[in-house]
Coordinates of C-alpha atoms and ligand atoms in Angstrom, one line a residue:
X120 CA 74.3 137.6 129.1
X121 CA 74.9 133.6 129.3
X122 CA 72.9 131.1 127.3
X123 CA 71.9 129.9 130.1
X124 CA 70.9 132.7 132.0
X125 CA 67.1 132.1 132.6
X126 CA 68.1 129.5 135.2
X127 CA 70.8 130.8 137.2
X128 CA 70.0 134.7 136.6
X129 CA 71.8 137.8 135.5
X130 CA 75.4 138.0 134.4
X131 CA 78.0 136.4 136.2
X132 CA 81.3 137.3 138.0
X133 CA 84.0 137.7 135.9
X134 CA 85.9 135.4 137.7
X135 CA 83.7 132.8 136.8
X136 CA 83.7 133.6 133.2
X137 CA 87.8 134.0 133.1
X138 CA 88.3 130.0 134.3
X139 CA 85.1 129.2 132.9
X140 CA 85.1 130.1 129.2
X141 CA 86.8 128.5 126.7
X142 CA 86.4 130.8 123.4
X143 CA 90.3 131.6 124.1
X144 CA 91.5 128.2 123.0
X145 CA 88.2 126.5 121.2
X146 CA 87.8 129.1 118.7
X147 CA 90.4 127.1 116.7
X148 CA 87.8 124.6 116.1
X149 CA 85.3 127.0 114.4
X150 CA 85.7 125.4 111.0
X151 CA 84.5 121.7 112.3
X152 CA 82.2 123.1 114.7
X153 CA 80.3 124.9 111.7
X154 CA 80.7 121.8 109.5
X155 CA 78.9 119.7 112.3
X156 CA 76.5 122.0 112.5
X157 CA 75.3 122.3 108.4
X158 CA 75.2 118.3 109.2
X159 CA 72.9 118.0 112.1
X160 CA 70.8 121.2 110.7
X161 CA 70.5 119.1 106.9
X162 CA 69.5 115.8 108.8
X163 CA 67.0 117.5 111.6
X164 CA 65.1 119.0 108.1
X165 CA 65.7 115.7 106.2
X166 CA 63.7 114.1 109.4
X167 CA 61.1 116.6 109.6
X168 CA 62.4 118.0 112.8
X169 CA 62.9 121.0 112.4
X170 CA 61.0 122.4 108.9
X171 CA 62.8 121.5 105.8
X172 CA 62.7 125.0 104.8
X173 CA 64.0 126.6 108.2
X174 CA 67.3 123.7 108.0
X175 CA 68.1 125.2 103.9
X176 CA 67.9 128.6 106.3
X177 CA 70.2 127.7 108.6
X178 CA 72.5 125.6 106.1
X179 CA 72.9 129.1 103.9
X180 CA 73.5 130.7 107.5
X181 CA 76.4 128.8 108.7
X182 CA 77.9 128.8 105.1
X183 CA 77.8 133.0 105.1
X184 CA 79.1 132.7 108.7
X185 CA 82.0 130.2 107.9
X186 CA 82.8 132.4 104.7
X187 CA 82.4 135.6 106.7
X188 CA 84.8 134.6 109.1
X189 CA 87.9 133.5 106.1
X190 CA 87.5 136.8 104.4
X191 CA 87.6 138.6 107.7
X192 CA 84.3 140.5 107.0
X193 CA 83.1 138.5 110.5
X194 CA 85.6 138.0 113.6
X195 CA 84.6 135.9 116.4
X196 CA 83.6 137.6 119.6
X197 CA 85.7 136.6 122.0
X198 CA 83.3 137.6 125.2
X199 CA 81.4 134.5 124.5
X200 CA 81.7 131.6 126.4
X201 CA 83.0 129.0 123.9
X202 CA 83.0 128.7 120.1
X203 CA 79.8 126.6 120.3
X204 CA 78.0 129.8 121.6
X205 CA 79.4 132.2 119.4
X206 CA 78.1 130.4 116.3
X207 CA 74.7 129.8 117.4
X208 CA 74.2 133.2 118.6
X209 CA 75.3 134.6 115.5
X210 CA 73.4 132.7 113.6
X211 CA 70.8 133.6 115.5
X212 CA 71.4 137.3 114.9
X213 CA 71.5 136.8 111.1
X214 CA 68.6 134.6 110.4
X215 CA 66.5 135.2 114.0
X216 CA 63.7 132.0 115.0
X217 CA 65.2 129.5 112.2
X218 CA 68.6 130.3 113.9
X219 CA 67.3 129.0 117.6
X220 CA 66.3 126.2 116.1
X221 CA 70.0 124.5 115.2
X222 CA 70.3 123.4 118.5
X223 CA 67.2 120.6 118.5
X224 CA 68.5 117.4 119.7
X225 CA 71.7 118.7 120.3
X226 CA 74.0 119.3 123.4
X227 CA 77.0 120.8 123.4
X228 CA 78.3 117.9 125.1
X229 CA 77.9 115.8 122.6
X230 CA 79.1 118.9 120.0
X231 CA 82.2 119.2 121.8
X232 CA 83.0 115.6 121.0
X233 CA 82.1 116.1 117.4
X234 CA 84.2 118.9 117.2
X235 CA 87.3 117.8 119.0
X236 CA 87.0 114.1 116.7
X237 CA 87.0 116.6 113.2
X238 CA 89.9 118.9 114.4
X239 CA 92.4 116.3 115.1
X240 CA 91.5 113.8 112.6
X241 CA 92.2 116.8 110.3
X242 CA 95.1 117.4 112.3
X243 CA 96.4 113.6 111.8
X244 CA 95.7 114.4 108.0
X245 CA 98.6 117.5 108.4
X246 CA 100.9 116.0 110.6
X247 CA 100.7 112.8 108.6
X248 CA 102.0 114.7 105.0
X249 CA 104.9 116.2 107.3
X250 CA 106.3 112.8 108.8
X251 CA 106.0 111.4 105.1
X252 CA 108.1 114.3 104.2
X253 CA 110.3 114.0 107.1
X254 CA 110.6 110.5 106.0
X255 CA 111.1 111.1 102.4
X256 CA 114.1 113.4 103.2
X257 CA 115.4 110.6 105.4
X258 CA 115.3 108.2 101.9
X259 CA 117.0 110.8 100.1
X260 CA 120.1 111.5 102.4
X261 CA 120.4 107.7 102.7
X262 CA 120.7 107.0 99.0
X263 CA 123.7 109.4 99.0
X264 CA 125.6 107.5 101.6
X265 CA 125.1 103.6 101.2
X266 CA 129.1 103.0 101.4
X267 CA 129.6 106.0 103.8
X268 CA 131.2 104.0 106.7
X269 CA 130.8 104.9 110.4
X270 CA 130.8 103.1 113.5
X271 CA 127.7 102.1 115.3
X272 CA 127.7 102.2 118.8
X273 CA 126.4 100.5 122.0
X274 CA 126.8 102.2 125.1
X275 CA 127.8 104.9 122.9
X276 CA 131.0 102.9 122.5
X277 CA 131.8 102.1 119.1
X278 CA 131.1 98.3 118.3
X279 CA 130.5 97.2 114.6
X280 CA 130.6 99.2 111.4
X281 CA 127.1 100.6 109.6
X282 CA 126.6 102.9 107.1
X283 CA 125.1 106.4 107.6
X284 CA 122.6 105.3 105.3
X285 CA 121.9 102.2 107.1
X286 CA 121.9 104.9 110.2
X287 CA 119.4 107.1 108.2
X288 CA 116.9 104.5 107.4
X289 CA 116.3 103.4 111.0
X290 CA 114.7 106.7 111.4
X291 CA 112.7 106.2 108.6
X292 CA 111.4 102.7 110.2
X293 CA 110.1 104.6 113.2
X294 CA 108.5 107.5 111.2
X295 CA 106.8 104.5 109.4
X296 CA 105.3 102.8 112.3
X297 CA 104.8 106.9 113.5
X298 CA 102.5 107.3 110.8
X299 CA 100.3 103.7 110.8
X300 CA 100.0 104.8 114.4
X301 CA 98.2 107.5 113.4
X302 CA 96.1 105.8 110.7
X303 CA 94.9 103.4 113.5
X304 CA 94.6 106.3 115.7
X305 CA 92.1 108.3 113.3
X306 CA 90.1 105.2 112.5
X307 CA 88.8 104.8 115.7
X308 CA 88.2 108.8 116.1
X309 CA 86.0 109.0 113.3
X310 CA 83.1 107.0 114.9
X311 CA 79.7 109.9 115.4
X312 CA 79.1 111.2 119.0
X313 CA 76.6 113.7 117.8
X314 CA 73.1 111.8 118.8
X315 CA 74.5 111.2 122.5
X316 CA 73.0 114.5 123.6
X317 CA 74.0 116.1 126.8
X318 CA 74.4 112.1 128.2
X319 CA 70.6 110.6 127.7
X320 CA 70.3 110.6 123.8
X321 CA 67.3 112.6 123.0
X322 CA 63.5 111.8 122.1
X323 CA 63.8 113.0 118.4
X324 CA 64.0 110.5 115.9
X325 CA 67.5 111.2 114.6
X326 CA 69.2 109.4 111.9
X327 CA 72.3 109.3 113.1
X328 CA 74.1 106.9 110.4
X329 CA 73.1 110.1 107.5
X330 CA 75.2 112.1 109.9
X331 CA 78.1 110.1 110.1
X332 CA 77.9 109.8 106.3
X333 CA 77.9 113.8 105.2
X334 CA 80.7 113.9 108.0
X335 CA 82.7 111.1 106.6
X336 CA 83.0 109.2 110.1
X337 CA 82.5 105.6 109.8
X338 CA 79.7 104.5 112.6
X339 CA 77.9 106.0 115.2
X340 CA 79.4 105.5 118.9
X341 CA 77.0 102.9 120.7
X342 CA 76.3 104.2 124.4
X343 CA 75.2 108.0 124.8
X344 CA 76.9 107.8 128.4
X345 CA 80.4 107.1 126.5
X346 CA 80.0 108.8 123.5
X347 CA 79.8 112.1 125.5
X348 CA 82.5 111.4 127.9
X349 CA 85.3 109.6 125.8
X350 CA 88.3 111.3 125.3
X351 CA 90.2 107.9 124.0
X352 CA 91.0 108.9 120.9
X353 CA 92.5 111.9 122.6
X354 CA 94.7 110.4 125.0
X355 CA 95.6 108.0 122.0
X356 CA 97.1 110.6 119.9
X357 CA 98.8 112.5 122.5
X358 CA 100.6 108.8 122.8
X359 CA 101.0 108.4 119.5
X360 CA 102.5 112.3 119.3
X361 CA 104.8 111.4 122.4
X362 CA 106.3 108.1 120.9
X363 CA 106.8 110.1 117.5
X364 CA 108.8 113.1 119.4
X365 CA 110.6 110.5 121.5
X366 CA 111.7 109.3 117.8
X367 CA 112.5 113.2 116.8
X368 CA 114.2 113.6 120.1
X369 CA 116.1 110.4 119.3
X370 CA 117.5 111.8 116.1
X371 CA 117.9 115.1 117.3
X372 CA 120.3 113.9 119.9
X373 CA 122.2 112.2 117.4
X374 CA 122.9 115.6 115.7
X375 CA 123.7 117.5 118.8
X376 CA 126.4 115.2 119.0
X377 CA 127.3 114.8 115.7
X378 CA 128.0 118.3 115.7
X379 CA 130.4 118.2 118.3
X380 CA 134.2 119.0 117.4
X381 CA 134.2 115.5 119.2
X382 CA 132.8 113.8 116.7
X383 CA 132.3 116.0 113.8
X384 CA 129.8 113.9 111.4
X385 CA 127.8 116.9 110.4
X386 CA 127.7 120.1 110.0
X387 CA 124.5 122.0 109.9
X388 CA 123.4 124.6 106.9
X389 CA 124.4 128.1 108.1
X390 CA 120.7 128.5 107.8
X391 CA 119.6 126.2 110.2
X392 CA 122.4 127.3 112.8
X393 CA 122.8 129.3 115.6
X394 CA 125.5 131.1 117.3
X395 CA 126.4 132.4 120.4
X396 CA 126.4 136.0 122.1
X397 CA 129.6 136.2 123.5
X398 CA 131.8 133.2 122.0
X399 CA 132.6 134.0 118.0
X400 CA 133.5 130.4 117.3
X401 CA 130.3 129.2 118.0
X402 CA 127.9 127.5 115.9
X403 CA 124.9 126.0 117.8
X404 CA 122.9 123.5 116.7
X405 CA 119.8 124.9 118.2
X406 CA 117.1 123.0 116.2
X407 CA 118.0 119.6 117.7
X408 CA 117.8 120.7 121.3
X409 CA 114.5 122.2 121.2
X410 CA 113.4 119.6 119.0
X411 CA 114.6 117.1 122.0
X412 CA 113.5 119.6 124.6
X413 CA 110.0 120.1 123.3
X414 CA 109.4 116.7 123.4
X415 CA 108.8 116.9 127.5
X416 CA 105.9 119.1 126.2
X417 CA 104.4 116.4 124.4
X418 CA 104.7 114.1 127.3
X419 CA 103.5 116.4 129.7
X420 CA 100.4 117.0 127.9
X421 CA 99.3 113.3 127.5
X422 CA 99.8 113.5 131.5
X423 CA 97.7 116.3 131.5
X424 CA 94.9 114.4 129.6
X425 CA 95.4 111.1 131.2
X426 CA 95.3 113.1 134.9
X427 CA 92.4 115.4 134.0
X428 CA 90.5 111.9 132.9
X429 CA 91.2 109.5 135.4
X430 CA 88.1 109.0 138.1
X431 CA 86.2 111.1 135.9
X432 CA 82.7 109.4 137.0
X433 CA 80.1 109.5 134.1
X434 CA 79.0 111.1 131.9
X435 CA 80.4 114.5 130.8
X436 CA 82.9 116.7 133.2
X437 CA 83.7 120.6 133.2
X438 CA 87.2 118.8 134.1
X439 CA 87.4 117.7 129.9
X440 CA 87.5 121.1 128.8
X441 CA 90.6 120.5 129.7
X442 CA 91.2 118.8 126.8
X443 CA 92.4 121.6 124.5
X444 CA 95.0 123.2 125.6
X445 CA 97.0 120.2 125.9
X446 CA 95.7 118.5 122.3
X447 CA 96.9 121.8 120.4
X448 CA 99.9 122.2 122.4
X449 CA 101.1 119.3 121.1
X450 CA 99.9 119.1 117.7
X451 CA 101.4 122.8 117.3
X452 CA 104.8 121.3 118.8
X453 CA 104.5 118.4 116.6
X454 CA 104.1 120.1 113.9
X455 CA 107.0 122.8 114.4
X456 CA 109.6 120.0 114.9
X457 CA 108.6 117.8 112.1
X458 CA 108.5 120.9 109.6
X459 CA 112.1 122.2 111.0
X460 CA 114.1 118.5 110.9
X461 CA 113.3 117.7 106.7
X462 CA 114.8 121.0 105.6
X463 CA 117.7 120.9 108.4
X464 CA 118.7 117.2 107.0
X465 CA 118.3 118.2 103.8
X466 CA 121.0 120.8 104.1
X467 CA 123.1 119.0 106.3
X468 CA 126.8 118.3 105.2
X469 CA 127.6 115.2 106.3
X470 CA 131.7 114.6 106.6
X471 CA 132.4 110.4 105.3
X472 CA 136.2 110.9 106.1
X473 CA 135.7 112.1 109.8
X474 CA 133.2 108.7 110.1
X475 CA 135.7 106.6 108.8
X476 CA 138.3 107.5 110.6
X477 CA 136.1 106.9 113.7
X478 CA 135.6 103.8 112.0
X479 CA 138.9 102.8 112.0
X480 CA 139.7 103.6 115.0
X481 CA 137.6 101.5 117.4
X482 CA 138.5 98.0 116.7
X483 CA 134.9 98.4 115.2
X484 CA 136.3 95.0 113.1
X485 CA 136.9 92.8 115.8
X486 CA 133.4 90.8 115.5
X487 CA 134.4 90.4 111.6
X488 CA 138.0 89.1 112.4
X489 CA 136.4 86.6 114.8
X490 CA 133.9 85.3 112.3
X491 CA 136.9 85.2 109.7
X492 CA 138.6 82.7 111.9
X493 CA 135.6 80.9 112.6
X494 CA 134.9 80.7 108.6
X495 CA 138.5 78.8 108.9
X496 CA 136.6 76.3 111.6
X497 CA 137.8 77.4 114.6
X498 CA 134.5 77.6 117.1
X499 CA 133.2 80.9 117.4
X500 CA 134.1 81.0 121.5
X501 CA 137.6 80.2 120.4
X502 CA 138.1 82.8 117.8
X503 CA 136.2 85.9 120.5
X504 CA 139.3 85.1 123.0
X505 CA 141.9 85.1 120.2
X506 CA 140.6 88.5 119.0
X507 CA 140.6 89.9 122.4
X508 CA 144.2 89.4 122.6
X509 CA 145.2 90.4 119.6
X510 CA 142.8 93.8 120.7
X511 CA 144.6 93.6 124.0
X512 CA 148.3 93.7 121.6
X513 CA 147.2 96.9 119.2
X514 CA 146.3 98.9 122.5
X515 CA 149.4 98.3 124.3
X516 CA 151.4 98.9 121.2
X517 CA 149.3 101.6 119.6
X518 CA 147.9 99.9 116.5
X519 CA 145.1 98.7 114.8
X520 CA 144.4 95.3 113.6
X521 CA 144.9 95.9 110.1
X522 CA 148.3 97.5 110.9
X523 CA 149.4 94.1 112.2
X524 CA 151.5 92.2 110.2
X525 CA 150.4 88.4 109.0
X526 CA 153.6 87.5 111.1
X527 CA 152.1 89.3 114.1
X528 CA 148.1 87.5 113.6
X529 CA 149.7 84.2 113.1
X530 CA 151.8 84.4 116.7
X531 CA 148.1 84.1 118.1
X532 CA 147.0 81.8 116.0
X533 CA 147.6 79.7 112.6
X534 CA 144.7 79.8 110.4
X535 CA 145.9 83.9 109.6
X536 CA 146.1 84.2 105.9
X537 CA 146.9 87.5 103.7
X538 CA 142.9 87.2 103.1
X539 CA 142.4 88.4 106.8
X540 CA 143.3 92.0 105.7
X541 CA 140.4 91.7 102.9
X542 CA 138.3 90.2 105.7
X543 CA 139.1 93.0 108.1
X544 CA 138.3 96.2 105.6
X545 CA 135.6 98.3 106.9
X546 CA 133.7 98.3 103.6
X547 CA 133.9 94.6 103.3
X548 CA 132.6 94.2 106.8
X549 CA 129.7 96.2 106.0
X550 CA 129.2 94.3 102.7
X551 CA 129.1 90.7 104.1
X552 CA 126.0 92.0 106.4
X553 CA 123.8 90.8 103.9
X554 CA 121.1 89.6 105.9
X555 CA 117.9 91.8 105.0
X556 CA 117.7 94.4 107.4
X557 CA 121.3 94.6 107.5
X558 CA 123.9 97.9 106.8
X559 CA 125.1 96.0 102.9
X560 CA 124.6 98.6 100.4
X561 CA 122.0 96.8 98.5
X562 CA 119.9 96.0 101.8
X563 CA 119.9 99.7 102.6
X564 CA 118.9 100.0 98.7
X565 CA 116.1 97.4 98.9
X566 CA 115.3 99.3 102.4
X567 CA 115.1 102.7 100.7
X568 CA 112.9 101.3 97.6
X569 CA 110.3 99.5 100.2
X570 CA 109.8 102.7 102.5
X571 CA 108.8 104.8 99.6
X572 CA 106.7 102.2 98.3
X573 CA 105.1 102.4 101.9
X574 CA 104.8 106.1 101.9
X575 CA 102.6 105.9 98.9
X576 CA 100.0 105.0 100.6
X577 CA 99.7 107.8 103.1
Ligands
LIG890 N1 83.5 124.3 126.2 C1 83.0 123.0 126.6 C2 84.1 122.0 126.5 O1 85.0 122.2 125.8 C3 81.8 122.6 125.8 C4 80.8 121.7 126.5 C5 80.1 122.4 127.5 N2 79.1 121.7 128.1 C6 78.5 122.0 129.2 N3 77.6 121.3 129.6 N4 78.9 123.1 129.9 O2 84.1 120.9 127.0

């Protein structure tokens, strides 16, 4: 029988109930729905609305039910209609009158919203300690390879020489602004719906602020029309989740390449590998491609949101029940590809010898023998077109510029000096790129030491 079958009847069809419930996916949120509920109960007998002594009844209640439920003594029944059901009505089974009386002032419109604000600011909590391992491990593979040359590309062609720990950190860097996202994200979730009622407020003289203080939320929302029909801070973190897996998905391409017998960087931890059914030379690297192909989840599930929301006319909608299923899809993918990526770079071989002969190889140094010739005061312009020719020279003769003898730089142009060769090294190049930000070993260093300091305060 429904709650709310004294106005429309009986039982209903099952049909109804199958696309109507919501116990199937809401029951995850039975921990925050029960700690709402010991709140509103402890300020309804604080206020005198319900009697003091029936709210210490219903406190005790919930507790028992919430403990009940961890040691598996209680399981939830999954015939009700949502979780919000379940736990009055088995409250009301334990403790009878005082049970029926938790609901007072109360909607589970404006419940819902409670809930759903509790569950993923604790979710932001979880996902928060995994990107600041993610980025962690990031800082520690760095620090290993400040002088590991390798080329950095631009339309995936190779262009001027990094470091793999330069490489490294600009993962870190987006992790970083992944993570204040979030902070931002869960500042503005943690603002009280509960008072809103079902979209009216309610005639009981709540204190709504005493609420918001047992709950650790830092205001009350302002309009009872909004506060039961925002899903902001939803859509917000399915955002912020899709611009941190676009990130992950970023990286994770990288591998998938790196792994490649074309380019060879990297070889994954037998552990973190796959292999193939029918071809005994394979090793896949698995991880990376579902990290990059779980990442369409995660956008399609902020387009779920945004399309479920949009026209939605005032106040609350069956349509944002909707919610759920996309909000722990993604938190569930989000967390799975955060968790995978820290131990799989961790135990990642990375191969400095195959980088720097891809190094060496691309004429990576032809921005650095340029900028030599300008340091001898020949205009910058001047020096690019001398450098294209002399690029123009190795290729037809199969070389590399510093294979070139000093008689062979000085027939394009003058100011060549045995220095050039210095100028030219790969190391050096990366060395002279000082400027903070840059790929110089002690940038990278001074980058490493500032991102941890950073992470301290998450
Ligand atoms: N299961 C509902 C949801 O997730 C709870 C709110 C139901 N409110 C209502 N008036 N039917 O949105």
């Amino acid at each position: 029988m429904k709650l709310w079958a004294g106005r429309t009847g009986g039982d209903v069809d099952e049909r109804l109930s199958a696309i109507n419930n919501s116990i199937g996916f809401d029951s995850r949120m039975v921990r925050q729905d029960i700690t709402g509920s010991i709140a509103h109960a402890t300020m309804l007998g604080k206020q005198g609305i319900i009697p003091p002594a029936d709210a210490v009844k219903i406190v005790e209640g919930l507790k028992d039910i919430l403990s009940d439920l961890e040691t598996g003594r209680l399981e939830i029944d999954m015939s009700c209609e949502d979780i919000h059901t379940f736990v009055e009505a088995e409250l009301t089974r334990r403790l009878g009158d005082a049970g029926k009386k938790l609901h007072t002032a109360r909607s589970r419109n404006d419940q819902v919203a409670l809930d759903i604000r509790m569950y993923l600011a604790d979710w932001i909590d979880r996902l928060t300690a995994l990107a600041k391992d993610l980025t962690g491990a990031f800082c520690e593979v760095a620090e290993k390879h400040l002088e590991t040359v390798m080329p950095g590309y631009t339309h995936l062609q190779r262009a001027q020489p990094v470091t793999l720990g330069h490489y490294l950190m600009a993962y870190a860097q987006m992790l970083l602004r992944d993570m204040d996202r979030l902070r931002d994200c869960k500042r503005r979730m943690l603002v009280l719906p509960l008072g809103s009622g079902a979209l009216a407020g309610t005639t009981y003289p709540l204190d709504r602020d005493y609420v918001a203080g047992l709950l650790g939320f830092h205001g009350v929302s302002r309009n009872s029309l909004d506060g039961v029909s925002d899903r902001d801070f939803a859509l917000e973190l399915l955002a912020d989740l899709s611009i941190m897996m676009m990130h992950l998905s970023r990286f994770s391409e990288e591998i998938c390449l790196w792994c490649s017998w074309e380019f060879r960087f990297v070889t994954l931890a037998d552990e973190f590998s796959t292999g193939s059914s029918i071809m005994p030379q394979k090793k896949n690297p698995d991880i990376t491609e579902l990290v990059r192909g779980k990442t369409g989840r995660v956008y399609g599930d902020l387009m779920t949101l945004l399309t479920a929301m949009k026209a939605l006319p005032l106040a609350y909608n069956k349509d944002m029940q909707e919610d759920k299923e996309a909000l722990f899809d993604a938190l569930d993918t989000a967390e799975l590809s955060l968790s995978v990526l820290a131990p799989m770079l961790r135990t990642a071989a990375f191969h400095p010898a195959t980088m720097k002969q891809a190094a060496a190889a691309g004429f990576i140094n032809a921005t650095d023998c340029a900028d030599y010739m300008v340091r001898k005061g020949i205009p910058f312009r001047d020096a690019y077109g001398v450098v294209g020719r002399l690029v123009r020279h190795c290729i037809d003769v199969g070389t590399t510029l510093e294979e070139l003898s000093l008689d062979e730089f000085r027939e394009y142009s003058p100011v060549f000096d045995a220095d050039v060769y210095e100028a030219i090294n790969l190391l050096t190049c990366v060395r002279q790129r000082r400027v903070p930000g840059g790929p110089a070993p002690e940038m990278v260093r001074k980058a490493i030491d500032e991102t941890r300091a950073e992470l301290q305060a998450y």
